[in-house]
mmCIF file with all atom_site columns, C-alpha atoms in Angstrom:
data_model
loop_
_atom_site.group_PDB
_atom_site.id
_atom_site.type_symbol
_atom_site.label_atom_id
_atom_site.label_alt_id
_atom_site.label_comp_id
_atom_site.label_asym_id
_atom_site.label_entity_id
_atom_site.label_seq_id
_atom_site.pdbx_PDB_ins_code
_atom_site.Cartn_x
_atom_site.Cartn_y
_atom_site.Cartn_z
_atom_site.occupancy
_atom_site.B_iso_or_equiv
_atom_site.pdbx_formal_charge
_atom_site.auth_seq_id
_atom_site.auth_comp_id
_atom_site.auth_asym_id
_atom_site.auth_atom_id
_atom_site.pdbx_PDB_model_num
ATOM 1   C CA . UNK A 1 1   ? 6.154   -16.266 3.665   1.00 69.00 ? 12  UNK A CA 1
ATOM 2   C CA . UNK A 1 2   ? 3.114   -15.837 6.012   1.00 73.00 ? 13  UNK A CA 1
ATOM 3   C CA . UNK A 1 3   ? -0.026  -14.269 4.104   1.00 83.00 ? 14  UNK A CA 1
ATOM 4   C CA . UNK A 1 4   ? -2.924  -11.963 4.796   1.00 89.00 ? 15  UNK A CA 1
ATOM 5   C CA . UNK A 1 5   ? -5.996  -13.384 3.287   1.00 91.00 ? 16  UNK A CA 1
ATOM 6   C CA . UNK A 1 6   ? -9.086  -11.267 2.044   1.00 94.00 ? 17  UNK A CA 1
ATOM 7   C CA . UNK A 1 7   ? -12.346 -12.627 1.063   1.00 93.00 ? 18  UNK A CA 1
ATOM 8   C CA . UNK A 1 8   ? -14.238 -12.543 -1.174  1.00 94.00 ? 19  UNK A CA 1
ATOM 9   C CA . UNK A 1 9   ? -11.957 -11.663 -4.037  1.00 91.00 ? 20  UNK A CA 1
ATOM 10  C CA . UNK A 1 10  ? -14.944 -10.021 -5.894  1.00 94.00 ? 21  UNK A CA 1
ATOM 11  C CA . UNK A 1 11  ? -17.998 -8.789  -4.402  1.00 96.00 ? 22  UNK A CA 1
ATOM 12  C CA . UNK A 1 12  ? -20.849 -7.113  -6.618  1.00 97.00 ? 23  UNK A CA 1
ATOM 13  C CA . UNK A 1 13  ? -23.696 -5.427  -4.735  1.00 97.00 ? 24  UNK A CA 1
ATOM 14  C CA . UNK A 1 14  ? -26.481 -3.013  -5.600  1.00 97.00 ? 25  UNK A CA 1
ATOM 15  C CA . UNK A 1 15  ? -26.011 0.752   -4.430  1.00 97.00 ? 26  UNK A CA 1
ATOM 16  C CA . UNK A 1 16  ? -27.546 1.012   -1.143  1.00 97.00 ? 27  UNK A CA 1
ATOM 17  C CA . UNK A 1 17  ? -26.811 -2.390  0.016   1.00 97.00 ? 28  UNK A CA 1
ATOM 18  C CA . UNK A 1 18  ? -24.514 -3.129  3.148   1.00 97.00 ? 29  UNK A CA 1
ATOM 19  C CA . UNK A 1 19  ? -21.182 -5.115  2.398   1.00 97.00 ? 30  UNK A CA 1
ATOM 20  C CA . UNK A 1 20  ? -18.761 -6.703  4.853   1.00 96.00 ? 31  UNK A CA 1
ATOM 21  C CA . UNK A 1 21  ? -15.222 -7.348  3.627   1.00 97.00 ? 32  UNK A CA 1
ATOM 22  C CA . UNK A 1 22  ? -13.115 -9.799  5.520   1.00 95.00 ? 33  UNK A CA 1
ATOM 23  C CA . UNK A 1 23  ? -9.348  -10.207 6.386   1.00 95.00 ? 34  UNK A CA 1
ATOM 24  C CA . UNK A 1 24  ? -7.688  -12.586 8.223   1.00 92.00 ? 35  UNK A CA 1
ATOM 25  C CA . UNK A 1 25  ? -4.205  -11.131 9.396   1.00 88.00 ? 36  UNK A CA 1
ATOM 26  C CA . UNK A 1 26  ? -1.120  -12.871 10.071  1.00 85.00 ? 37  UNK A CA 1
ATOM 27  C CA . UNK A 1 27  ? -1.309  -14.399 13.472  1.00 83.00 ? 38  UNK A CA 1
ATOM 28  C CA . UNK A 1 28  ? 1.257   -12.508 15.633  1.00 83.00 ? 39  UNK A CA 1
ATOM 29  C CA . UNK A 1 29  ? 0.435   -9.018  13.883  1.00 85.00 ? 40  UNK A CA 1
ATOM 30  C CA . UNK A 1 30  ? -1.052  -6.218  15.895  1.00 85.00 ? 41  UNK A CA 1
ATOM 31  C CA . UNK A 1 31  ? -1.788  -3.418  13.503  1.00 88.00 ? 42  UNK A CA 1
ATOM 32  C CA . UNK A 1 32  ? -4.354  -3.679  10.813  1.00 90.00 ? 43  UNK A CA 1
ATOM 33  C CA . UNK A 1 33  ? -4.963  -1.261  8.031   1.00 92.00 ? 44  UNK A CA 1
ATOM 34  C CA . UNK A 1 34  ? -7.692  -0.980  5.060   1.00 95.00 ? 45  UNK A CA 1
ATOM 35  C CA . UNK A 1 35  ? -6.574  0.755   1.857   1.00 94.00 ? 46  UNK A CA 1
ATOM 36  C CA . UNK A 1 36  ? -8.453  1.087   -1.126  1.00 94.00 ? 47  UNK A CA 1
ATOM 37  C CA . UNK A 1 37  ? -7.804  1.853   -4.834  1.00 90.00 ? 48  UNK A CA 1
ATOM 38  C CA . UNK A 1 38  ? -10.257 3.310   -7.200  1.00 88.00 ? 49  UNK A CA 1
ATOM 39  C CA . UNK A 1 39  ? -9.053  1.745   -10.779 1.00 82.00 ? 50  UNK A CA 1
ATOM 40  C CA . UNK A 1 40  ? -6.508  3.655   -12.284 1.00 77.00 ? 51  UNK A CA 1
ATOM 41  C CA . UNK A 1 41  ? -5.718  5.837   -9.200  1.00 81.00 ? 52  UNK A CA 1
ATOM 42  C CA . UNK A 1 42  ? -3.538  5.837   -6.080  1.00 81.00 ? 53  UNK A CA 1
ATOM 43  C CA . UNK A 1 43  ? -3.670  3.690   -3.097  1.00 87.00 ? 54  UNK A CA 1
ATOM 44  C CA . UNK A 1 44  ? -5.563  5.669   -0.400  1.00 90.00 ? 55  UNK A CA 1
ATOM 45  C CA . UNK A 1 45  ? -5.307  5.006   3.254   1.00 89.00 ? 56  UNK A CA 1
ATOM 46  C CA . UNK A 1 46  ? -8.637  4.504   4.872   1.00 94.00 ? 57  UNK A CA 1
ATOM 47  C CA . UNK A 1 47  ? -8.203  3.481   8.497   1.00 94.00 ? 58  UNK A CA 1
ATOM 48  C CA . UNK A 1 48  ? -5.723  1.836   11.080  1.00 90.00 ? 59  UNK A CA 1
ATOM 49  C CA . UNK A 1 49  ? -6.572  -0.367  13.964  1.00 91.00 ? 60  UNK A CA 1
ATOM 50  C CA . UNK A 1 50  ? -4.677  -1.428  17.053  1.00 88.00 ? 61  UNK A CA 1
ATOM 51  C CA . UNK A 1 51  ? -6.001  -2.995  20.405  1.00 86.00 ? 62  UNK A CA 1
ATOM 52  C CA . UNK A 1 52  ? -9.497  -2.921  19.102  1.00 88.00 ? 63  UNK A CA 1
ATOM 53  C CA . UNK A 1 53  ? -9.530  0.603   18.477  1.00 91.00 ? 64  UNK A CA 1
ATOM 54  C CA . UNK A 1 54  ? -9.185  2.818   15.417  1.00 93.00 ? 65  UNK A CA 1
ATOM 55  C CA . UNK A 1 55  ? -5.960  4.693   15.788  1.00 88.00 ? 66  UNK A CA 1
ATOM 56  C CA . UNK A 1 56  ? -6.323  6.882   12.814  1.00 87.00 ? 67  UNK A CA 1
ATOM 57  C CA . UNK A 1 57  ? -8.656  7.226   9.831   1.00 91.00 ? 68  UNK A CA 1
ATOM 58  C CA . UNK A 1 58  ? -8.928  9.420   6.667   1.00 91.00 ? 69  UNK A CA 1
ATOM 59  C CA . UNK A 1 59  ? -11.321 11.848  5.405   1.00 91.00 ? 70  UNK A CA 1
ATOM 60  C CA . UNK A 1 60  ? -12.598 8.987   3.047   1.00 93.00 ? 71  UNK A CA 1
ATOM 61  C CA . UNK A 1 61  ? -13.584 6.926   6.152   1.00 95.00 ? 72  UNK A CA 1
ATOM 62  C CA . UNK A 1 62  ? -17.003 8.472   7.127   1.00 94.00 ? 73  UNK A CA 1
ATOM 63  C CA . UNK A 1 63  ? -19.795 7.345   9.019   1.00 94.00 ? 74  UNK A CA 1
ATOM 64  C CA . UNK A 1 64  ? -20.934 4.887   6.435   1.00 96.00 ? 75  UNK A CA 1
ATOM 65  C CA . UNK A 1 65  ? -17.656 2.855   7.263   1.00 97.00 ? 76  UNK A CA 1
ATOM 66  C CA . UNK A 1 66  ? -16.766 0.778   10.319  1.00 97.00 ? 77  UNK A CA 1
ATOM 67  C CA . UNK A 1 67  ? -14.029 -1.789  11.352  1.00 96.00 ? 78  UNK A CA 1
ATOM 68  C CA . UNK A 1 68  ? -14.102 -4.448  13.703  1.00 93.00 ? 79  UNK A CA 1
ATOM 69  C CA . UNK A 1 69  ? -12.321 -7.621  15.008  1.00 90.00 ? 80  UNK A CA 1
ATOM 70  C CA . UNK A 1 70  ? -15.175 -9.435  16.419  1.00 81.00 ? 81  UNK A CA 1
ATOM 71  C CA . UNK A 1 71  ? -13.466 -12.794 17.193  1.00 79.00 ? 82  UNK A CA 1
ATOM 72  C CA . UNK A 1 72  ? -9.979  -11.906 17.553  1.00 77.00 ? 83  UNK A CA 1
ATOM 73  C CA . UNK A 1 73  ? -9.151  -13.223 14.070  1.00 81.00 ? 84  UNK A CA 1
ATOM 74  C CA . UNK A 1 74  ? -10.965 -12.023 11.159  1.00 90.00 ? 85  UNK A CA 1
ATOM 75  C CA . UNK A 1 75  ? -10.681 -8.139  10.634  1.00 93.00 ? 86  UNK A CA 1
ATOM 76  C CA . UNK A 1 76  ? -13.712 -6.692  8.764   1.00 95.00 ? 87  UNK A CA 1
ATOM 77  C CA . UNK A 1 77  ? -14.462 -3.468  6.944   1.00 97.00 ? 88  UNK A CA 1
ATOM 78  C CA . UNK A 1 78  ? -18.248 -2.837  6.824   1.00 97.00 ? 89  UNK A CA 1
ATOM 79  C CA . UNK A 1 79  ? -19.711 -0.268  4.187   1.00 97.00 ? 90  UNK A CA 1
ATOM 80  C CA . UNK A 1 80  ? -23.247 0.336   5.395   1.00 96.00 ? 91  UNK A CA 1
ATOM 81  C CA . UNK A 1 81  ? -24.811 1.655   2.556   1.00 95.00 ? 92  UNK A CA 1
ATOM 82  C CA . UNK A 1 82  ? -22.638 1.542   -0.590  1.00 96.00 ? 93  UNK A CA 1
ATOM 83  C CA . UNK A 1 83  ? -22.306 4.335   -3.124  1.00 96.00 ? 94  UNK A CA 1
ATOM 84  C CA . UNK A 1 84  ? -21.127 4.038   -6.868  1.00 96.00 ? 95  UNK A CA 1
ATOM 85  C CA . UNK A 1 85  ? -17.954 5.797   -5.841  1.00 95.00 ? 96  UNK A CA 1
ATOM 86  C CA . UNK A 1 86  ? -17.127 3.083   -3.412  1.00 96.00 ? 97  UNK A CA 1
ATOM 87  C CA . UNK A 1 87  ? -16.376 0.787   -6.229  1.00 96.00 ? 98  UNK A CA 1
ATOM 88  C CA . UNK A 1 88  ? -12.562 0.065   -5.875  1.00 95.00 ? 99  UNK A CA 1
ATOM 89  C CA . UNK A 1 89  ? -10.064 -2.555  -4.848  1.00 93.00 ? 100 UNK A CA 1
ATOM 90  C CA . UNK A 1 90  ? -10.010 -2.868  -1.067  1.00 95.00 ? 101 UNK A CA 1
ATOM 91  C CA . UNK A 1 91  ? -6.800  -4.078  0.548   1.00 94.00 ? 102 UNK A CA 1
ATOM 92  C CA . UNK A 1 92  ? -6.391  -5.077  4.034   1.00 94.00 ? 103 UNK A CA 1
ATOM 93  C CA . UNK A 1 93  ? -2.529  -4.986  5.274   1.00 91.00 ? 104 UNK A CA 1
ATOM 94  C CA . UNK A 1 94  ? -1.089  -6.034  8.749   1.00 88.00 ? 105 UNK A CA 1
ATOM 95  C CA . UNK A 1 95  ? 2.163   -5.545  10.361  1.00 84.00 ? 106 UNK A CA 1
ATOM 96  C CA . UNK A 1 96  ? 3.828   -6.644  13.555  1.00 80.00 ? 107 UNK A CA 1
ATOM 97  C CA . UNK A 1 97  ? 4.121   -3.125  15.197  1.00 73.00 ? 108 UNK A CA 1
ATOM 98  C CA . UNK A 1 98  ? 4.661   0.502   14.690  1.00 63.00 ? 109 UNK A CA 1
ATOM 99  C CA . UNK A 1 99  ? 8.419   0.118   14.322  1.00 58.00 ? 110 UNK A CA 1
ATOM 100 C CA . UNK A 1 100 ? 8.207   -2.842  12.202  1.00 57.00 ? 111 UNK A CA 1
ATOM 101 C CA . UNK A 1 101 ? 9.044   -1.879  8.511   1.00 61.00 ? 112 UNK A CA 1
ATOM 102 C CA . UNK A 1 102 ? 7.021   -4.336  6.370   1.00 72.00 ? 113 UNK A CA 1
ATOM 103 C CA . UNK A 1 103 ? 3.615   -4.012  5.817   1.00 78.00 ? 114 UNK A CA 1
ATOM 104 C CA . UNK A 1 104 ? 2.015   -7.358  4.545   1.00 84.00 ? 115 UNK A CA 1
ATOM 105 C CA . UNK A 1 105 ? -0.995  -6.814  1.984   1.00 88.00 ? 116 UNK A CA 1
ATOM 106 C CA . UNK A 1 106 ? -3.712  -9.102  1.065   1.00 90.00 ? 117 UNK A CA 1
ATOM 107 C CA . UNK A 1 107 ? -4.647  -9.728  -2.547  1.00 87.00 ? 118 UNK A CA 1
ATOM 108 C CA . UNK A 1 108 ? -7.431  -7.387  -2.465  1.00 91.00 ? 119 UNK A CA 1
ATOM 109 C CA . UNK A 1 109 ? -11.229 -7.375  -2.857  1.00 94.00 ? 120 UNK A CA 1
ATOM 110 C CA . UNK A 1 110 ? -12.729 -5.972  -5.798  1.00 94.00 ? 121 UNK A CA 1
ATOM 111 C CA . UNK A 1 111 ? -15.994 -4.386  -4.940  1.00 96.00 ? 122 UNK A CA 1
ATOM 112 C CA . UNK A 1 112 ? -18.240 -3.258  -7.549  1.00 96.00 ? 123 UNK A CA 1
ATOM 113 C CA . UNK A 1 113 ? -21.422 -1.393  -6.879  1.00 97.00 ? 124 UNK A CA 1
ATOM 114 C CA . UNK A 1 114 ? -23.995 -1.240  -9.526  1.00 96.00 ? 125 UNK A CA 1
ATOM 115 C CA . UNK B 2 1   ? 1.639   16.877  6.004   1.00 69.00 ? 27  UNK B CA 1
ATOM 116 C CA . UNK B 2 2   ? 3.746   14.154  4.409   1.00 76.00 ? 28  UNK B CA 1
ATOM 117 C CA . UNK B 2 3   ? 3.475   13.679  0.767   1.00 87.00 ? 29  UNK B CA 1
ATOM 118 C CA . UNK B 2 4   ? 4.950   11.460  -1.778  1.00 92.00 ? 30  UNK B CA 1
ATOM 119 C CA . UNK B 2 5   ? 5.478   12.519  -5.367  1.00 95.00 ? 31  UNK B CA 1
ATOM 120 C CA . UNK B 2 6   ? 6.035   10.374  -8.285  1.00 95.00 ? 32  UNK B CA 1
ATOM 121 C CA . UNK B 2 7   ? 6.674   12.585  -11.211 1.00 95.00 ? 33  UNK B CA 1
ATOM 122 C CA . UNK B 2 8   ? 6.771   9.875   -14.019 1.00 94.00 ? 34  UNK B CA 1
ATOM 123 C CA . UNK B 2 9   ? 3.089   8.581   -14.742 1.00 92.00 ? 35  UNK B CA 1
ATOM 124 C CA . UNK B 2 10  ? 4.250   6.044   -17.332 1.00 94.00 ? 36  UNK B CA 1
ATOM 125 C CA . UNK B 2 11  ? 7.600   4.790   -18.785 1.00 96.00 ? 37  UNK B CA 1
ATOM 126 C CA . UNK B 2 12  ? 8.601   2.348   -21.364 1.00 96.00 ? 38  UNK B CA 1
ATOM 127 C CA . UNK B 2 13  ? 11.955  0.634   -21.826 1.00 97.00 ? 39  UNK B CA 1
ATOM 128 C CA . UNK B 2 14  ? 13.269  -2.306  -23.838 1.00 97.00 ? 40  UNK B CA 1
ATOM 129 C CA . UNK B 2 15  ? 13.924  -5.531  -21.982 1.00 97.00 ? 41  UNK B CA 1
ATOM 130 C CA . UNK B 2 16  ? 17.452  -5.792  -20.463 1.00 97.00 ? 42  UNK B CA 1
ATOM 131 C CA . UNK B 2 17  ? 17.878  -2.154  -20.165 1.00 97.00 ? 43  UNK B CA 1
ATOM 132 C CA . UNK B 2 18  ? 18.166  -0.211  -17.155 1.00 97.00 ? 44  UNK B CA 1
ATOM 133 C CA . UNK B 2 19  ? 15.191  1.931   -15.756 1.00 97.00 ? 45  UNK B CA 1
ATOM 134 C CA . UNK B 2 20  ? 14.944  4.502   -12.835 1.00 98.00 ? 46  UNK B CA 1
ATOM 135 C CA . UNK B 2 21  ? 11.834  5.477   -11.391 1.00 98.00 ? 47  UNK B CA 1
ATOM 136 C CA . UNK B 2 22  ? 11.921  8.812   -9.571  1.00 98.00 ? 48  UNK B CA 1
ATOM 137 C CA . UNK B 2 23  ? 10.157  9.505   -6.099  1.00 98.00 ? 49  UNK B CA 1
ATOM 138 C CA . UNK B 2 24  ? 10.299  12.454  -3.861  1.00 97.00 ? 50  UNK B CA 1
ATOM 139 C CA . UNK B 2 25  ? 8.761   12.985  -0.347  1.00 95.00 ? 51  UNK B CA 1
ATOM 140 C CA . UNK B 2 26  ? 8.289   15.673  2.135   1.00 92.00 ? 52  UNK B CA 1
ATOM 141 C CA . UNK B 2 27  ? 8.570   15.251  5.668   1.00 88.00 ? 53  UNK B CA 1
ATOM 142 C CA . UNK B 2 28  ? 9.967   17.072  8.726   1.00 87.00 ? 54  UNK B CA 1
ATOM 143 C CA . UNK B 2 29  ? 10.520  13.573  10.598  1.00 85.00 ? 55  UNK B CA 1
ATOM 144 C CA . UNK B 2 30  ? 14.055  12.476  10.725  1.00 84.00 ? 56  UNK B CA 1
ATOM 145 C CA . UNK B 2 31  ? 13.485  8.762   11.229  1.00 84.00 ? 57  UNK B CA 1
ATOM 146 C CA . UNK B 2 32  ? 10.914  6.878   8.771   1.00 88.00 ? 58  UNK B CA 1
ATOM 147 C CA . UNK B 2 33  ? 10.720  4.169   6.283   1.00 89.00 ? 59  UNK B CA 1
ATOM 148 C CA . UNK B 2 34  ? 10.619  4.348   2.429   1.00 92.00 ? 60  UNK B CA 1
ATOM 149 C CA . UNK B 2 35  ? 9.266   1.564   0.080   1.00 92.00 ? 61  UNK B CA 1
ATOM 150 C CA . UNK B 2 36  ? 8.646   0.770   -3.273  1.00 95.00 ? 62  UNK B CA 1
ATOM 151 C CA . UNK B 2 37  ? 5.669   -1.649  -3.974  1.00 93.00 ? 63  UNK B CA 1
ATOM 152 C CA . UNK B 2 38  ? 4.854   -3.299  -7.349  1.00 94.00 ? 64  UNK B CA 1
ATOM 153 C CA . UNK B 2 39  ? 1.471   -3.812  -8.477  1.00 87.00 ? 65  UNK B CA 1
ATOM 154 C CA . UNK B 2 40  ? 1.146   -6.382  -11.559 1.00 85.00 ? 66  UNK B CA 1
ATOM 155 C CA . UNK B 2 41  ? -2.225  -6.498  -13.430 1.00 81.00 ? 67  UNK B CA 1
ATOM 156 C CA . UNK B 2 42  ? -3.369  -8.943  -10.990 1.00 77.00 ? 68  UNK B CA 1
ATOM 157 C CA . UNK B 2 43  ? -3.643  -5.733  -8.595  1.00 75.00 ? 69  UNK B CA 1
ATOM 158 C CA . UNK B 2 44  ? -1.840  -7.447  -5.798  1.00 80.00 ? 70  UNK B CA 1
ATOM 159 C CA . UNK B 2 45  ? 0.626   -5.021  -3.622  1.00 85.00 ? 71  UNK B CA 1
ATOM 160 C CA . UNK B 2 46  ? 4.176   -6.678  -3.530  1.00 89.00 ? 72  UNK B CA 1
ATOM 161 C CA . UNK B 2 47  ? 6.914   -5.272  -1.724  1.00 88.00 ? 73  UNK B CA 1
ATOM 162 C CA . UNK B 2 48  ? 9.908   -4.678  -3.816  1.00 94.00 ? 74  UNK B CA 1
ATOM 163 C CA . UNK B 2 49  ? 12.433  -3.008  -1.823  1.00 93.00 ? 75  UNK B CA 1
ATOM 164 C CA . UNK B 2 50  ? 12.536  -0.823  1.603   1.00 90.00 ? 76  UNK B CA 1
ATOM 165 C CA . UNK B 2 51  ? 14.903  1.530   3.068   1.00 91.00 ? 77  UNK B CA 1
ATOM 166 C CA . UNK B 2 52  ? 15.375  2.813   6.533   1.00 88.00 ? 78  UNK B CA 1
ATOM 167 C CA . UNK B 2 53  ? 15.978  6.634   6.682   1.00 88.00 ? 79  UNK B CA 1
ATOM 168 C CA . UNK B 2 54  ? 18.550  6.262   9.269   1.00 87.00 ? 80  UNK B CA 1
ATOM 169 C CA . UNK B 2 55  ? 20.699  3.978   7.253   1.00 86.00 ? 81  UNK B CA 1
ATOM 170 C CA . UNK B 2 56  ? 22.964  5.787   4.834   1.00 85.00 ? 82  UNK B CA 1
ATOM 171 C CA . UNK B 2 57  ? 23.644  2.704   2.615   1.00 91.00 ? 83  UNK B CA 1
ATOM 172 C CA . UNK B 2 58  ? 21.371  2.339   -0.319  1.00 94.00 ? 84  UNK B CA 1
ATOM 173 C CA . UNK B 2 59  ? 19.112  -0.692  -0.066  1.00 92.00 ? 85  UNK B CA 1
ATOM 174 C CA . UNK B 2 60  ? 19.508  -3.392  -2.917  1.00 94.00 ? 86  UNK B CA 1
ATOM 175 C CA . UNK B 2 61  ? 17.686  -6.577  -3.538  1.00 92.00 ? 87  UNK B CA 1
ATOM 176 C CA . UNK B 2 62  ? 18.794  -8.552  -6.629  1.00 95.00 ? 88  UNK B CA 1
ATOM 177 C CA . UNK B 2 63  ? 18.234  -6.427  -9.776  1.00 97.00 ? 89  UNK B CA 1
ATOM 178 C CA . UNK B 2 64  ? 16.303  -3.705  -7.779  1.00 97.00 ? 90  UNK B CA 1
ATOM 179 C CA . UNK B 2 65  ? 18.274  -0.872  -5.934  1.00 97.00 ? 91  UNK B CA 1
ATOM 180 C CA . UNK B 2 66  ? 17.374  2.639   -4.657  1.00 97.00 ? 92  UNK B CA 1
ATOM 181 C CA . UNK B 2 67  ? 19.391  5.829   -4.617  1.00 97.00 ? 93  UNK B CA 1
ATOM 182 C CA . UNK B 2 68  ? 18.320  7.438   -1.279  1.00 96.00 ? 94  UNK B CA 1
ATOM 183 C CA . UNK B 2 69  ? 19.202  11.106  -1.076  1.00 95.00 ? 95  UNK B CA 1
ATOM 184 C CA . UNK B 2 70  ? 17.938  11.961  2.467   1.00 93.00 ? 96  UNK B CA 1
ATOM 185 C CA . UNK B 2 71  ? 19.026  15.652  2.420   1.00 93.00 ? 97  UNK B CA 1
ATOM 186 C CA . UNK B 2 72  ? 17.121  16.050  -1.052  1.00 95.00 ? 98  UNK B CA 1
ATOM 187 C CA . UNK B 2 73  ? 14.422  13.703  0.236   1.00 95.00 ? 99  UNK B CA 1
ATOM 188 C CA . UNK B 2 74  ? 14.507  11.535  -3.070  1.00 96.00 ? 100 UNK B CA 1
ATOM 189 C CA . UNK B 2 75  ? 14.091  8.103   -3.064  1.00 96.00 ? 101 UNK B CA 1
ATOM 190 C CA . UNK B 2 76  ? 14.383  6.512   -6.665  1.00 98.00 ? 102 UNK B CA 1
ATOM 191 C CA . UNK B 2 77  ? 14.374  2.914   -7.766  1.00 98.00 ? 103 UNK B CA 1
ATOM 192 C CA . UNK B 2 78  ? 16.736  1.312   -10.150 1.00 98.00 ? 104 UNK B CA 1
ATOM 193 C CA . UNK B 2 79  ? 15.692  -1.923  -12.139 1.00 98.00 ? 105 UNK B CA 1
ATOM 194 C CA . UNK B 2 80  ? 18.694  -3.423  -13.811 1.00 97.00 ? 106 UNK B CA 1
ATOM 195 C CA . UNK B 2 81  ? 18.414  -6.007  -16.753 1.00 97.00 ? 107 UNK B CA 1
ATOM 196 C CA . UNK B 2 82  ? 14.729  -5.329  -16.860 1.00 97.00 ? 108 UNK B CA 1
ATOM 197 C CA . UNK B 2 83  ? 12.510  -8.167  -17.578 1.00 97.00 ? 109 UNK B CA 1
ATOM 198 C CA . UNK B 2 84  ? 9.104   -8.565  -19.096 1.00 96.00 ? 110 UNK B CA 1
ATOM 199 C CA . UNK B 2 85  ? 7.653   -9.487  -15.761 1.00 95.00 ? 111 UNK B CA 1
ATOM 200 C CA . UNK B 2 86  ? 8.726   -6.302  -14.434 1.00 96.00 ? 112 UNK B CA 1
ATOM 201 C CA . UNK B 2 87  ? 5.790   -4.648  -16.287 1.00 96.00 ? 113 UNK B CA 1
ATOM 202 C CA . UNK B 2 88  ? 3.678   -3.119  -13.569 1.00 94.00 ? 114 UNK B CA 1
ATOM 203 C CA . UNK B 2 89  ? 2.379   -0.222  -11.800 1.00 92.00 ? 115 UNK B CA 1
ATOM 204 C CA . UNK B 2 90  ? 5.188   0.947   -9.255  1.00 95.00 ? 116 UNK B CA 1
ATOM 205 C CA . UNK B 2 91  ? 4.220   2.856   -6.045  1.00 93.00 ? 117 UNK B CA 1
ATOM 206 C CA . UNK B 2 92  ? 6.635   4.672   -3.839  1.00 95.00 ? 118 UNK B CA 1
ATOM 207 C CA . UNK B 2 93  ? 5.546   5.001   -0.258  1.00 92.00 ? 119 UNK B CA 1
ATOM 208 C CA . UNK B 2 94  ? 6.651   6.554   3.068   1.00 88.00 ? 120 UNK B CA 1
ATOM 209 C CA . UNK B 2 95  ? 6.094   5.321   6.647   1.00 84.00 ? 121 UNK B CA 1
ATOM 210 C CA . UNK B 2 96  ? 6.820   7.022   9.922   1.00 74.00 ? 122 UNK B CA 1
ATOM 211 C CA . UNK B 2 97  ? 5.500   6.704   13.303  1.00 69.00 ? 123 UNK B CA 1
ATOM 212 C CA . UNK B 2 98  ? 2.091   8.254   12.417  1.00 62.00 ? 124 UNK B CA 1
ATOM 213 C CA . UNK B 2 99  ? 1.225   4.728   11.896  1.00 61.00 ? 125 UNK B CA 1
ATOM 214 C CA . UNK B 2 100 ? 0.138   4.817   8.110   1.00 72.00 ? 126 UNK B CA 1
ATOM 215 C CA . UNK B 2 101 ? 1.721   4.346   4.941   1.00 80.00 ? 127 UNK B CA 1
ATOM 216 C CA . UNK B 2 102 ? 1.334   7.168   2.351   1.00 85.00 ? 128 UNK B CA 1
ATOM 217 C CA . UNK B 2 103 ? 1.634   6.172   -1.364  1.00 89.00 ? 129 UNK B CA 1
ATOM 218 C CA . UNK B 2 104 ? 2.421   8.241   -4.355  1.00 91.00 ? 130 UNK B CA 1
ATOM 219 C CA . UNK B 2 105 ? 0.486   8.045   -7.414  1.00 88.00 ? 131 UNK B CA 1
ATOM 220 C CA . UNK B 2 106 ? 2.319   5.600   -9.102  1.00 91.00 ? 132 UNK B CA 1
ATOM 221 C CA . UNK B 2 107 ? 4.586   4.979   -12.172 1.00 94.00 ? 133 UNK B CA 1
ATOM 222 C CA . UNK B 2 108 ? 3.148   2.592   -14.953 1.00 93.00 ? 134 UNK B CA 1
ATOM 223 C CA . UNK B 2 109 ? 6.186   0.731   -16.283 1.00 96.00 ? 135 UNK B CA 1
ATOM 224 C CA . UNK B 2 110 ? 6.236   -1.046  -19.480 1.00 96.00 ? 136 UNK B CA 1
ATOM 225 C CA . UNK B 2 111 ? 8.902   -3.511  -20.261 1.00 97.00 ? 137 UNK B CA 1
ATOM 226 C CA . UNK B 2 112 ? 9.031   -3.971  -24.211 1.00 96.00 ? 138 UNK B CA 1
ATOM 227 C CA . UNK B 2 113 ? 10.280  -7.146  -25.843 1.00 95.00 ? 139 UNK B CA 1
#
């Protein structure tokens, strides 16, 4: 089965530093998402991305966050100035399209902000 | 706003028993998808089973089956002949044409030897 690849698997950073989380989606997929999960809590929607634009974002996704797909393959999530509360597992997910049922998740990036 | 509620934060059953995880949701949409995802200790998200709202027949995937009650907005997961490897966090999720999936808070399932 095709896979969504996320790098790095673990990222440790100092508070205030910028981090970029990377995702390589499945090649023919058109819709991309970022979710996060703070340890022990539920999976929260951050942002959806289609046709090189954000299609929807949650209240978590403030000005410190941005997404882009600069080279047509990697899909990145940037956190400009990390805060302690940004520590979480970040999941990338992709799907063929809005009518497609299955969301494929990457294995996640564990971000630890110190 | 759509919501997904999992009322059982934690459950434990003996190996080989059958267990049912409950999930209710709220929506005004008529066409949507429902999912159960498993999250083992590795924290990867693994799709267990999915159900289209317009299909009356309950989805089945090997030992996993659902009881989908559309009028009651209920979507429970039944795991038959439970195995130690089923120990994980289980998330119920809902998706409609709003282009995102909404997850419940999860049920932590322990399968005891």
